[in-house]
Short mmCIF file of C-alpha atoms in Angstrom, two decimals:
data_model
loop_
_atom_site.label_atom_id
_atom_site.label_comp_id
_atom_site.label_asym_id
_atom_site.label_seq_id
_atom_site.Cartn_x
_atom_site.Cartn_y
_atom_site.Cartn_z
CA MET A 18 -6.05 19.38 -5.61
CA LYS A 19 -2.59 20.88 -6.08
CA ILE A 20 0.06 19.10 -4.02
CA THR A 21 3.13 21.07 -3.06
CA LYS A 22 6.58 20.30 -4.46
CA THR A 23 7.69 19.40 -0.97
CA LEU A 24 5.11 16.63 -0.81
CA GLY A 25 6.04 15.38 -4.24
CA MET A 26 9.67 15.05 -3.17
CA MET A 27 8.72 12.89 -0.21
CA ALA A 28 8.04 9.83 -2.35
CA VAL A 29 10.82 7.82 -0.79
CA ALA A 30 10.04 8.88 2.77
CA VAL A 31 6.29 8.50 2.79
CA LEU A 32 4.31 5.32 3.20
CA SER A 33 0.68 4.84 2.17
CA LEU A 34 -1.64 3.95 4.99
CA TYR A 35 -4.98 3.08 5.46
CA SER A 36 -3.58 0.24 3.41
CA CYS A 37 -0.95 -2.09 4.88
CA ASN A 38 2.53 -3.04 3.79
CA ASP A 39 4.22 -5.73 1.75
CA ASP A 40 6.62 -7.56 3.99
CA ASN A 41 5.81 -10.77 5.80
CA GLY A 42 7.57 -11.01 9.10
CA THR A 43 7.10 -10.89 12.84
CA ALA A 44 10.65 -10.23 13.98
CA ASN A 45 10.66 -7.98 17.03
CA GLN A 46 14.26 -6.77 16.74
CA PRO A 47 14.12 -3.00 16.12
CA VAL A 48 15.88 -1.77 13.01
CA ASN A 49 15.43 1.86 14.00
CA GLU A 50 17.11 2.28 17.38
CA ASN A 51 15.55 5.73 17.82
CA ILE A 52 12.08 4.27 18.26
CA LYS A 53 11.16 3.85 21.92
CA PHE A 54 7.88 2.03 22.35
CA ALA A 55 6.19 3.01 25.59
CA ASP A 56 2.75 3.85 26.98
CA HIS A 57 2.54 7.51 25.99
CA SER A 58 -1.10 7.89 27.06
CA LYS A 59 -2.29 8.45 30.61
CA GLU A 60 -5.06 5.93 29.90
CA PRO A 61 -4.52 2.15 29.87
CA ALA A 62 -4.86 0.22 26.61
CA PHE A 63 -8.49 -0.44 25.73
CA VAL A 64 -7.72 -3.75 23.98
CA TYR A 65 -6.11 -7.12 24.72
CA ALA A 66 -4.87 -10.09 22.69
CA MET A 67 -7.05 -13.16 22.24
CA PRO A 68 -5.86 -16.71 23.11
CA GLY A 69 -3.14 -17.88 20.76
CA PHE A 70 -1.78 -14.37 20.25
CA GLU A 71 -0.20 -13.78 23.64
CA ASP A 72 3.06 -12.65 22.01
CA LEU A 73 1.46 -9.40 20.87
CA SER A 74 2.96 -6.34 22.55
CA ILE A 75 0.49 -3.48 23.08
CA ASN A 76 1.31 0.15 23.97
CA THR A 77 -0.87 3.23 24.09
CA LEU A 78 0.04 6.11 21.79
CA ILE A 79 -2.61 8.77 22.43
CA SER A 80 -6.05 9.14 24.04
CA SER A 81 -8.49 12.03 24.10
CA SER A 82 -7.57 12.94 27.69
CA ASP A 83 -3.86 13.39 26.97
CA VAL A 84 -2.20 16.82 27.01
CA LEU A 85 0.55 17.25 24.40
CA SER A 86 3.49 19.39 25.47
CA GLY A 87 3.66 21.46 22.28
CA THR A 88 -0.08 22.25 22.14
CA PRO A 89 -1.62 21.98 25.63
CA ASN A 90 -5.08 22.98 24.37
CA PHE A 91 -5.24 20.36 21.62
CA VAL A 92 -7.81 17.60 22.13
CA PHE A 93 -7.56 14.39 20.12
CA ALA A 94 -11.21 14.01 19.19
CA GLY A 95 -13.30 10.89 19.64
CA GLN A 96 -14.14 8.30 17.01
CA PRO A 97 -10.67 8.17 15.39
CA ASP A 98 -11.21 6.18 12.20
CA GLY A 99 -9.15 6.25 8.98
CA MET A 100 -5.55 7.37 9.32
CA GLY A 101 -2.17 7.65 7.63
CA ILE A 102 1.39 7.78 8.95
CA MET A 103 4.31 9.45 7.20
CA LYS A 104 7.76 10.84 7.90
CA ASP A 105 7.71 14.55 8.67
CA PRO A 106 9.68 16.20 5.82
CA ASN A 107 10.57 19.10 8.12
CA SER A 108 12.04 17.12 11.02
CA ASP A 109 13.36 13.72 12.06
CA GLY A 110 9.91 12.79 13.37
CA TYR A 111 6.58 11.62 12.00
CA LEU A 112 3.09 12.85 11.15
CA MET A 113 -0.14 11.03 11.98
CA ILE A 114 -3.18 12.12 9.94
CA THR A 115 -6.49 10.92 11.43
CA ASN A 116 -10.18 11.14 10.59
CA HIS A 117 -12.52 11.82 13.50
CA GLU A 118 -15.83 10.54 12.22
CA ILE A 119 -18.39 12.24 14.39
CA THR A 120 -16.68 15.66 14.40
CA GLN A 121 -16.26 15.58 10.59
CA SER A 122 -12.64 16.55 11.05
CA VAL A 123 -9.04 15.49 10.31
CA SER A 124 -6.28 15.97 12.87
CA ARG A 125 -2.52 16.08 12.35
CA VAL A 126 -0.42 14.88 15.27
CA TYR A 127 3.35 15.40 15.32
CA LEU A 128 5.55 12.65 16.78
CA ASP A 129 9.25 12.97 17.59
CA LYS A 130 11.94 10.56 16.39
CA THR A 131 11.15 8.19 19.26
CA PHE A 132 7.50 8.09 18.09
CA LYS A 133 6.16 10.08 21.02
CA PRO A 134 3.34 12.55 20.20
CA PHE A 135 4.07 16.14 21.24
CA LYS A 136 1.86 18.44 19.15
CA GLY A 137 -1.56 18.36 17.47
CA GLU A 138 -3.79 20.46 15.20
CA TYR A 139 -6.70 20.17 12.76
CA ILE A 140 -6.20 20.44 8.99
CA LEU A 141 -9.90 19.85 8.31
CA ASN A 142 -12.65 20.80 10.73
CA GLY A 143 -16.38 20.14 10.89
CA ILE A 144 -17.12 23.12 8.63
CA GLY A 145 -14.82 21.96 5.85
CA GLY A 146 -15.54 18.28 6.44
CA MET A 147 -19.29 18.79 6.01
CA THR A 148 -20.10 15.08 6.54
CA ARG A 149 -18.98 12.24 8.81
CA LEU A 150 -15.54 11.02 7.76
CA CYS A 151 -14.88 7.30 8.15
CA SER A 152 -11.98 5.35 6.67
CA ALA A 153 -9.21 7.00 4.68
CA THR A 154 -6.14 6.33 2.55
CA LEU A 155 -2.91 8.28 2.43
CA ALA A 156 -1.86 7.92 -1.21
CA THR A 157 1.79 8.50 -2.05
CA PRO A 158 3.86 8.85 -5.22
CA GLU A 159 5.92 5.85 -4.16
CA LYS A 160 2.96 3.48 -3.89
CA HIS A 161 0.20 5.01 -5.98
CA GLY A 162 1.77 7.58 -8.28
CA PHE A 163 0.18 10.62 -6.63
CA SER A 164 -0.18 12.32 -3.25
CA ALA A 165 -3.38 12.94 -1.26
CA PHE A 166 -5.12 11.99 1.95
CA LEU A 167 -8.40 10.62 0.59
CA THR A 168 -11.16 10.75 3.17
CA ALA A 169 -14.70 9.74 2.31
CA GLY A 170 -17.88 11.44 3.49
CA GLU A 171 -20.62 9.25 4.95
CA SER A 172 -23.68 11.34 5.78
CA GLY A 173 -26.13 10.31 3.10
CA GLU A 174 -26.13 9.92 -0.66
CA GLU A 175 -24.86 13.42 -1.47
CA SER A 176 -21.59 12.99 0.46
CA MET A 177 -18.25 13.17 -1.40
CA VAL A 178 -14.57 12.24 -1.12
CA HIS A 179 -12.09 14.89 0.06
CA ALA A 180 -8.53 14.98 -1.29
CA ILE A 181 -6.46 16.69 1.41
CA ASN A 182 -2.81 17.67 1.30
CA PRO A 183 -1.44 16.13 4.54
CA LEU A 184 0.90 19.13 4.82
CA ALA A 185 -1.92 21.65 4.38
CA PRO A 186 -1.88 24.69 6.69
CA THR A 187 -4.46 24.79 9.45
CA SER A 188 -5.80 27.99 7.88
CA GLN A 189 -7.50 25.76 5.29
CA ALA A 190 -9.39 23.72 7.88
CA SER A 191 -12.79 25.20 6.93
CA ASP A 192 -12.17 24.92 3.17
CA LYS A 193 -15.06 23.04 1.52
CA SER A 194 -13.54 23.03 -1.97
CA ARG A 195 -11.32 19.96 -1.61
CA VAL A 196 -14.03 17.43 -2.51
CA LYS A 197 -13.86 15.46 -5.76
CA PRO A 198 -17.24 15.16 -7.54
CA ALA A 199 -15.77 12.85 -10.19
CA LEU A 200 -15.40 10.17 -7.51
CA GLY A 201 -19.17 10.24 -7.12
CA LYS A 202 -21.70 11.13 -4.47
CA ALA A 203 -22.82 8.51 -1.97
CA SER A 204 -22.63 7.56 1.69
CA MET A 205 -19.01 6.43 1.36
CA GLU A 206 -16.65 4.64 3.74
CA ASN A 207 -13.27 4.74 2.00
CA ALA A 208 -11.59 5.57 -1.32
CA VAL A 209 -8.62 3.26 -1.94
CA PRO A 210 -6.28 3.77 -4.91
CA LEU A 211 -4.64 0.62 -6.26
CA PRO A 212 -0.83 0.49 -6.33
CA LYS A 213 0.90 1.78 -9.42
CA ASP A 214 2.57 -1.56 -10.17
CA VAL A 215 -0.82 -2.93 -11.26
CA SER A 216 -2.40 0.29 -12.56
CA ASN A 217 -0.38 0.44 -15.79
CA GLY A 218 -0.20 4.23 -15.88
CA LYS A 219 -3.84 4.71 -14.92
CA THR A 220 -5.61 5.59 -11.68
CA TYR A 221 -7.97 3.02 -10.16
CA ILE A 222 -9.77 3.93 -6.92
CA LEU A 223 -12.11 1.49 -5.17
CA ILE A 224 -14.88 3.08 -3.10
CA GLY A 225 -17.23 1.38 -0.65
CA GLU A 226 -20.75 2.73 -0.33
CA ASP A 227 -21.96 2.28 3.23
CA GLN A 228 -25.63 2.53 2.41
CA SER A 229 -28.54 0.55 3.82
CA TYR A 230 -31.33 -0.74 1.63
CA SER A 231 -34.57 1.21 1.82
CA THR A 232 -37.45 2.23 -0.39
CA SER A 233 -35.67 5.54 -1.01
CA HIS A 234 -32.32 3.88 -1.73
CA GLN A 235 -33.11 0.62 -3.48
CA SER A 236 -29.66 0.10 -4.98
CA ALA A 237 -28.41 -0.43 -1.40
CA GLY A 238 -24.62 -0.39 -0.96
CA GLN A 239 -22.25 -0.55 -3.92
CA LEU A 240 -18.65 -1.33 -4.69
CA VAL A 241 -17.66 1.58 -6.93
CA MET A 242 -14.52 2.12 -8.99
CA TYR A 243 -13.15 5.39 -10.36
CA VAL A 244 -10.85 5.08 -13.39
CA SER A 245 -8.70 7.73 -15.03
CA ASN A 246 -6.15 7.28 -17.81
CA THR A 247 -3.80 9.69 -15.99
CA PRO A 248 -1.97 8.96 -12.71
CA GLY A 249 -3.39 11.12 -9.94
CA ASP A 250 -6.21 12.61 -12.01
CA LEU A 251 -9.15 12.87 -9.61
CA ASP A 252 -11.28 15.16 -11.78
CA ASN A 253 -11.69 13.72 -15.28
CA GLY A 254 -12.11 9.97 -14.96
CA LYS A 255 -15.14 7.72 -15.20
CA LEU A 256 -17.15 6.04 -12.43
CA TYR A 257 -18.31 2.42 -12.42
CA ALA A 258 -20.23 0.06 -10.13
CA LEU A 259 -19.89 -3.70 -9.72
CA LYS A 260 -22.36 -5.95 -11.53
CA ALA A 261 -22.72 -9.73 -11.76
CA LYS A 262 -22.49 -10.97 -15.35
CA SER A 263 -25.32 -13.39 -14.52
CA GLY A 264 -27.60 -10.43 -13.83
CA LYS A 265 -28.17 -11.38 -10.19
CA ILE A 266 -28.60 -8.27 -8.07
CA TRP A 267 -28.85 -9.57 -4.48
CA GLU A 268 -25.69 -10.42 -2.59
CA THR A 269 -27.17 -13.47 -0.83
CA GLU A 270 -27.64 -15.06 -4.26
CA MET A 271 -23.87 -15.55 -3.99
CA THR A 272 -22.73 -18.23 -1.56
CA LYS A 273 -19.45 -19.08 0.11
CA GLY A 274 -17.29 -21.54 -1.81
CA ASN A 275 -18.32 -20.34 -5.25
CA SER A 276 -16.79 -17.83 -7.68
CA TYR A 277 -18.80 -15.37 -9.75
CA ASP A 278 -17.96 -13.47 -12.91
CA VAL A 279 -18.40 -9.75 -12.40
CA GLU A 280 -17.81 -6.52 -14.28
CA PHE A 281 -17.79 -2.81 -13.56
CA VAL A 282 -20.45 -0.94 -15.53
CA GLU A 283 -20.21 2.78 -16.17
CA ILE A 284 -22.33 5.40 -14.46
CA PRO A 285 -22.36 7.94 -17.32
CA ASN A 286 -21.63 11.59 -16.51
CA ALA A 287 -21.30 10.73 -12.81
CA LYS A 288 -19.30 13.88 -12.07
CA ASN A 289 -22.33 16.02 -12.85
CA LEU A 290 -24.99 13.84 -11.23
CA THR A 291 -26.50 14.08 -7.77
CA GLY A 292 -26.20 11.15 -5.41
CA LYS A 293 -29.86 10.41 -5.91
CA GLU A 294 -29.35 10.27 -9.67
CA ILE A 295 -26.34 7.97 -9.26
CA ASN A 296 -28.48 5.71 -7.09
CA GLN A 297 -31.06 5.48 -9.88
CA LYS A 298 -28.38 4.77 -12.50
CA ASN A 299 -27.18 1.85 -10.39
CA ILE A 300 -30.71 0.48 -10.24
CA ASP A 301 -31.03 0.88 -14.01
CA ASN A 302 -27.69 -0.87 -14.54
CA GLY A 303 -28.68 -3.81 -12.34
CA VAL A 304 -25.57 -3.67 -10.17
CA ILE A 305 -25.10 -5.92 -7.14
CA ARG A 306 -26.91 -4.76 -4.01
CA PHE A 307 -24.70 -5.23 -0.97
CA SER A 308 -25.66 -4.54 2.62
CA ARG A 309 -23.45 -1.54 3.42
CA VAL A 310 -20.07 -1.86 1.71
CA GLU A 311 -17.69 -0.34 4.23
CA ASP A 312 -13.96 -0.71 4.04
CA VAL A 313 -11.84 -1.84 1.09
CA ASP A 314 -8.16 -2.82 0.86
CA TYR A 315 -5.85 -4.67 -1.52
CA ARG A 316 -3.36 -7.48 -0.98
CA LYS A 317 0.22 -6.36 -0.53
CA GLY A 318 3.29 -7.68 -2.33
CA ALA A 319 4.55 -7.07 -5.85
CA GLY A 320 1.80 -7.59 -8.38
CA ASN A 321 -0.81 -8.54 -5.75
CA GLY A 322 -2.75 -5.27 -5.85
CA ARG A 323 -5.47 -6.64 -8.16
CA GLU A 324 -6.65 -8.87 -5.28
CA ILE A 325 -9.21 -6.79 -3.41
CA TYR A 326 -10.95 -7.47 -0.09
CA PHE A 327 -14.02 -5.61 1.13
CA VAL A 328 -16.69 -6.04 3.78
CA ALA A 329 -20.46 -5.77 3.73
CA THR A 330 -21.37 -4.83 7.30
CA GLY A 331 -24.93 -6.15 7.23
CA GLU A 332 -28.23 -4.77 8.47
CA SER A 333 -31.51 -5.71 10.10
CA SER A 334 -34.64 -3.69 10.73
CA ASP A 335 -35.42 -5.35 14.08
CA GLY A 336 -32.08 -6.79 15.21
CA VAL A 337 -33.44 -10.31 14.74
CA ASN A 338 -34.28 -10.85 11.09
CA PRO A 339 -32.26 -10.06 7.93
CA LYS A 340 -33.55 -7.97 5.08
CA GLN A 341 -34.38 -10.10 2.07
CA GLY A 342 -31.41 -10.59 -0.25
CA LEU A 343 -28.90 -8.95 2.10
CA THR A 344 -26.47 -10.14 4.76
CA MET A 345 -27.45 -9.35 8.33
CA TRP A 346 -24.31 -10.31 10.27
CA GLY A 347 -21.80 -9.32 7.62
CA ARG A 348 -19.44 -10.73 4.99
CA LEU A 349 -15.86 -10.50 3.73
CA TYR A 350 -15.55 -10.57 -0.06
CA LYS A 351 -12.56 -11.26 -2.28
CA LEU A 352 -12.46 -9.67 -5.74
CA VAL A 353 -9.69 -10.48 -8.20
CA LEU A 354 -9.49 -8.10 -11.15
CA ASP A 355 -8.50 -9.46 -14.56
CA LYS A 356 -4.95 -8.48 -15.49
CA ASN A 357 -5.92 -7.74 -19.08
CA ASN A 358 -9.18 -5.93 -18.28
CA MET A 359 -9.41 -4.40 -14.83
CA LEU A 360 -13.11 -3.72 -15.33
CA THR A 361 -13.81 -7.47 -15.05
CA GLY A 362 -12.99 -10.07 -12.47
CA LYS A 363 -14.01 -12.90 -10.14
CA LEU A 364 -15.91 -12.36 -6.88
CA GLU A 365 -16.32 -14.74 -3.97
CA VAL A 366 -17.53 -14.74 -0.37
CA VAL A 367 -14.61 -15.84 1.84
CA ALA A 368 -16.06 -15.24 5.33
CA GLU A 369 -19.56 -14.59 6.66
CA GLY A 370 -21.46 -14.41 9.92
CA ASP A 371 -24.97 -15.42 8.85
CA SER A 372 -24.44 -19.20 9.10
CA ASP A 373 -23.46 -18.98 12.78
CA PRO A 374 -25.31 -15.90 14.06
CA GLY A 375 -23.69 -14.04 16.93
CA LYS A 376 -20.69 -16.36 17.25
CA ASN A 377 -18.90 -15.57 14.00
CA LEU A 378 -18.51 -12.19 12.27
CA ILE A 379 -20.63 -9.40 13.74
CA ASN A 380 -20.86 -6.33 11.52
CA PRO A 381 -17.34 -6.13 10.05
CA ASP A 382 -16.48 -2.49 9.41
CA ASN A 383 -12.78 -2.10 8.55
CA VAL A 384 -10.17 -4.28 6.85
CA CYS A 385 -6.39 -4.24 6.79
CA VAL A 386 -4.80 -6.54 4.21
CA THR A 387 -1.17 -7.62 4.33
CA GLU A 388 0.64 -10.09 2.07
CA ASN A 389 -0.70 -13.15 3.87
CA TYR A 390 -3.54 -12.02 6.13
CA VAL A 391 -6.72 -9.96 6.27
CA TYR A 392 -7.45 -8.30 9.60
CA ILE A 393 -11.21 -7.78 9.92
CA GLN A 394 -12.32 -5.11 12.40
CA GLU A 395 -15.84 -5.27 13.76
CA ASP A 396 -18.39 -2.59 14.60
CA GLY A 397 -20.84 -4.50 16.75
CA ASP A 398 -22.93 -1.56 17.94
CA SER A 399 -25.96 -2.84 16.02
CA TYR A 400 -26.74 -4.58 19.33
CA TYR A 401 -28.23 -7.65 17.67
CA LYS A 402 -29.99 -9.79 20.28
CA ALA A 403 -28.05 -12.95 19.35
CA ALA A 404 -24.62 -11.27 19.61
CA SER A 405 -22.38 -13.24 21.97
CA HIS A 406 -19.13 -11.28 21.93
CA ASP A 407 -17.77 -7.76 21.84
CA SER A 408 -16.23 -6.22 18.74
CA TYR A 409 -13.26 -8.32 17.63
CA ILE A 410 -10.47 -7.98 15.16
CA TRP A 411 -10.30 -11.32 13.33
CA GLN A 412 -7.16 -12.64 11.64
CA PHE A 413 -8.06 -14.25 8.28
CA ASN A 414 -5.37 -16.43 6.70
CA ILE A 415 -5.45 -15.82 2.93
CA GLY A 416 -3.82 -19.15 2.17
CA THR A 417 -6.02 -21.40 4.31
CA LYS A 418 -9.14 -19.19 4.45
CA GLN A 419 -9.33 -19.92 8.18
CA TYR A 420 -9.89 -17.10 10.64
CA LYS A 421 -9.94 -16.61 14.37
CA PRO A 422 -10.38 -13.80 16.93
CA TRP A 423 -7.16 -11.82 17.27
CA LEU A 424 -7.96 -8.76 19.43
CA ASN A 425 -10.78 -7.87 21.82
CA MET A 426 -12.07 -4.83 23.66
CA LYS A 427 -11.22 -4.43 27.35
CA HIS A 428 -14.56 -3.59 28.97
CA ASN A 429 -13.93 -4.90 32.53
CA ARG A 430 -17.65 -5.00 33.27
CA ASP A 431 -17.12 -6.31 36.80
CA ASN A 432 -14.60 -3.60 37.69
CA ALA A 433 -16.38 -0.66 39.36
CA ALA A 434 -13.45 1.72 38.91
CA TRP A 435 -13.26 0.96 35.18
CA GLN A 436 -16.98 1.51 34.79
CA THR A 437 -16.74 4.85 36.59
CA ALA A 438 -13.86 5.94 34.38
CA TYR A 439 -15.11 4.77 30.96
CA ASN A 440 -18.87 4.21 31.10
CA GLN A 441 -20.41 7.65 31.47
CA SER A 442 -23.18 6.76 28.97
CA GLY A 443 -24.14 3.57 30.81
CA ALA A 444 -24.12 1.46 27.62
CA LEU A 445 -20.92 -0.51 28.25
CA ASN A 446 -22.92 -3.55 29.37
CA LYS A 447 -23.95 -4.21 25.76
CA PHE A 448 -21.83 -6.38 23.50
CA GLY A 449 -20.24 -4.27 20.78
CA SER A 450 -20.59 -0.99 22.63
CA TRP A 451 -17.12 0.05 21.37
CA GLU A 452 -15.83 -0.35 17.82
CA PHE A 453 -12.58 -0.44 15.92
CA GLY A 454 -11.42 2.18 13.45
CA ALA A 455 -8.43 1.85 11.14
CA MET A 456 -5.66 -0.68 11.55
CA GLU A 457 -2.39 0.43 9.92
CA ASP A 458 0.89 -1.29 9.19
CA ILE A 459 3.64 1.19 10.12
CA SER A 460 6.53 -1.29 10.03
CA ASP A 461 8.42 0.27 7.12
CA ILE A 462 7.89 3.81 8.36
CA VAL A 463 9.28 3.23 11.86
CA GLY A 464 11.78 0.55 10.88
CA VAL A 465 10.39 -2.13 13.23
CA PRO A 466 8.89 -5.21 11.54
CA GLY A 467 5.41 -6.36 12.55
CA THR A 468 4.35 -2.98 13.97
CA PHE A 469 0.77 -1.77 13.53
CA MET A 470 -1.52 0.92 14.89
CA VAL A 471 -5.20 0.45 15.77
CA ASN A 472 -7.87 3.12 16.39
CA ILE A 473 -10.61 2.65 18.97
CA HIS A 474 -14.05 4.28 19.22
CA SER A 475 -14.68 4.09 22.96
CA HIS A 476 -18.24 5.40 22.65
CA THR A 477 -19.21 5.16 26.32
CA TRP A 478 -16.19 7.14 27.55
CA GLN A 479 -17.51 10.68 27.61
CA ASP A 480 -16.31 13.98 29.04
CA PRO A 481 -17.40 17.57 28.32
CA LYS A 482 -13.70 18.38 27.80
CA PHE A 483 -13.76 16.29 24.60
CA ALA A 484 -16.61 18.28 23.01
CA ASN A 485 -15.86 20.61 20.08
CA ALA A 486 -12.31 19.30 19.86
CA ASP A 487 -11.73 20.85 16.41
CA GLY A 488 -13.08 24.25 17.51
CA ALA A 489 -15.54 24.46 14.62
CA GLY A 490 -18.64 24.35 16.81
CA VAL A 491 -20.38 21.98 14.39
CA ASN A 492 -20.62 18.97 16.66
CA THR A 493 -20.64 18.80 20.44
CA ASN A 494 -20.17 15.04 20.75
CA LYS A 495 -18.13 14.37 23.90
CA GLU A 496 -16.86 10.83 23.26
CA GLY A 497 -13.21 9.95 23.73
CA GLY A 498 -10.99 7.73 21.61
CA GLN A 499 -7.61 6.02 21.64
CA VAL A 500 -4.79 4.83 19.38
CA VAL A 501 -2.65 1.84 20.34
CA ILE A 502 0.55 0.39 18.87
CA ILE A 503 0.70 -3.39 18.48
CA ARG A 504 3.94 -5.25 17.76
CA ASN A 505 4.78 -8.81 16.68
CA VAL A 506 1.89 -8.78 14.22
CA GLN A 507 1.95 -11.46 11.53
CA ARG A 508 2.00 -10.07 8.02
#
């Protein structure tokens, strides 16, 4: 994809997000006096802090029911997932780029210098998106050596990664040509480029394959890596998948507390293969079979980018029993790439839900990694019978490897008015009926330390006014969604 000169010149002003930032700090003294945190949405916040984190400050930014002054007909679609925040090069405000999974679309919301949204539009709609779009990464010259909003398709093994110019005109919304076959074909969750301070003039992109195990897809989910010898080259590199040097192929053969030697093995000619053919190559190569690799992120801080964290969401055919060799409740993995050979490394399980079913991790979906913490966002809508809590965000301490619930969903099941307002589908009584999307560190962009944004898939909140939000007519899903700002977050 050709990026405009304007975008290239924004290197200093733009910050990469789905990933999180470097600094460690929780100071709540604003550096940027223009920022005015307030509840900009007409809806209340759909989340609340867990015990021990009462100092978190939560404000609403936007919900699907809100009317923006500059575009009264714009609807912020449901299922907001991956996102990126950047300074607007044409004003003193900001741009928020957001995936909307179920509508296969990407919105662009304009915020003024106080960080209040006032205008919205779609730069990719359901026609151009073609597949469900989950997590995403806004790559920047400053952090990664190139510019693109990388959003991964997740509607089966022939889905691909889009590379979108975040400043693209809305006239390109139906353009299907912005996919990158060299990054492979699979049911993908995110495509995360590593920072340029560890890439040594190359491009490394980690991709999670959110694929269940089945007789038709026996390689299950993979951790994939695209490598090019040229910064920003998304067309001519090679594709690899993660393999255990021991030859073990099932993830549950790896246990918490142990470290395993791993390597990335090439999928030859991947650019010209179908997803089905790539699946077979992975089987032939004996790569590790994970249960739905969803989100991926790297540790922040100078030189820390070779430390990768990713989640396997888990799966079960009956909601009671795991599939052989695969996690059911989910896992968080840590992968450290070798400095001298980034195609090799050490892999370990650092958190898992299978040893304490229903009380620990339940289907982790997204991750946000800072310098000292991993924030693990759950998608508990598997409705496992043993589940005992709603979808959490967990705070994992990298140093101690201890983790605890940090944020919860506000379901108010005993409040009749709340149920009337946000439970049109009737499913809000189930644990995990809502899920988290991206969590983004926006501290450096807005000039306020410890400031993050979190996306919420409020599945049961439904209104015909939310249907066909992107105008493409591809999907008529009528769910709403919300974005909140959280301050005083430990990094």
